[in-house]
Amino acid sequence: MIRELPESIRKLKYLEILDLKGSPVSSLPAGITQLTCLCQLRNYRHSFQSSSFFPDTHGMRVPSRIGRLTNLQTLGSVEVNEDYELVRELGKLTQLRRLGILAKRRAGNGSLLYFGQALQKLPSLVVLELCQAYAGEEPCCDPSGFSKLKRLGLHELERLRRIRIAKGSVPGLERLDITACTVLETVPDGIENLKNIGDLVLWYMPSTFIKTIERNRGEDFWRVQHITTITRIYESQGRRVSETLL
């Protein structure tokens, strides 16, 4: 089984799909940035054991000039650790439709990555998953930000307290997943303006959060009453339980 890709992969200049799913390849050589025809880069293997709720989640280290792959539409899981330059490089991938970002925790430091403004301006992005990949307390989606986004996942953002969605931002969002953001106080401010959202899935969120959106009793129920389905997923007696709240 191939454990690493050779630099000579740069010779496959017309390659369009590189599927590394299930392989032990944990990083990509710099030569990959010369495959300018590459459209799909599927990579789900490098062990990401710091994720408490997704122990099988994996990411991959990519070269710093990944922004050269301007035809790339799918980038499975990128491992980023305080590498602001890499985030800016990802912001150059204007054809990107699916992106996953993972940041490893370091002892005592928690999440280290600010994903910044670059990703909000990706014009084609449809799916974005962030795992431990934001170190602030109150991010804001700017007006006109994430204009094509349909699915957003926010996972294990341990310092996150509030989220603000500016009017006009993420207008086409259809599904929002929030996982184990343990200090998040309530649903995003502005979620009431997202008229296309049909699914809100809450994974392992504390009961104090859930109470804020309880039907007819929660102070922020009015923000989510237009959403078709709200699902809470939690552990009970060692089993995963799924409960429909709305």
Phi, psi and omega in degrees: 000136180291128180254342175208152180267139180283157176299334182294354178300340179299342180286343180276062193291345179256008180297132182251330182230128174235110184251108180251013182301128178087354179271160179276008179296123185251348178209158182252140179287159180301331181299340181297334183288353177268358179272073189287352175269355185297126180253325183230127177234101184259119186215110184223054187233320188301127184303131181233069192283353181280353179277116184289322187261347177232068185296342179263007179285137183228152176228176182220141176280131181242155181293157188294337182259035180299339180296348176290339184276069189288351176266358185294130180248332181231126175225103193304291183213116181254130177270122182228131180227099179055026181258085184294327179297322179295321177298319177296322177298318178298329178293347178274350185275077190288346177267357186296129180250328181230129182216134173238133179236131178233140177235127179286138172287144169246149186309123175081352186252343182065204180292143189242352191255129165261116185282350167069191185276341188303317185289332181296335185265001178294115191287341185250359188293124182251322182233128177225126177239126179240120179242115181058027192247034172204128187254002182268182183255335186212082177286159178226129172275118185289158171303136183075000179285147179051055188295334182251359188296131178247334182222132180228131177239127178242111190236124173055047175268092199289342179257356187293122180251320179216156176232133177245126177249109181294149179299130183100347179276155181035056186294335183258012184299128181251333182215136176233123175251131175235124185235123169049040171270084200288341178252005176295127189280324182196183180294163183300137169296126181103353179297336179293343180270355182271094189283344182263356184288127181247339184225128170238117184244121184249109183260121172053041177269145184295155183297331178297325176291312183301323182297333182290343181238018177296141181303128174065356181237327183288139183295338180247017177301325181300334181288334188244002186294344179273351183283134185298310184223127172243123184241133174251131179239128183210170179262137175216119180053042177078006181241148175278128182243135177247126183232129178272120181269336182209000000 
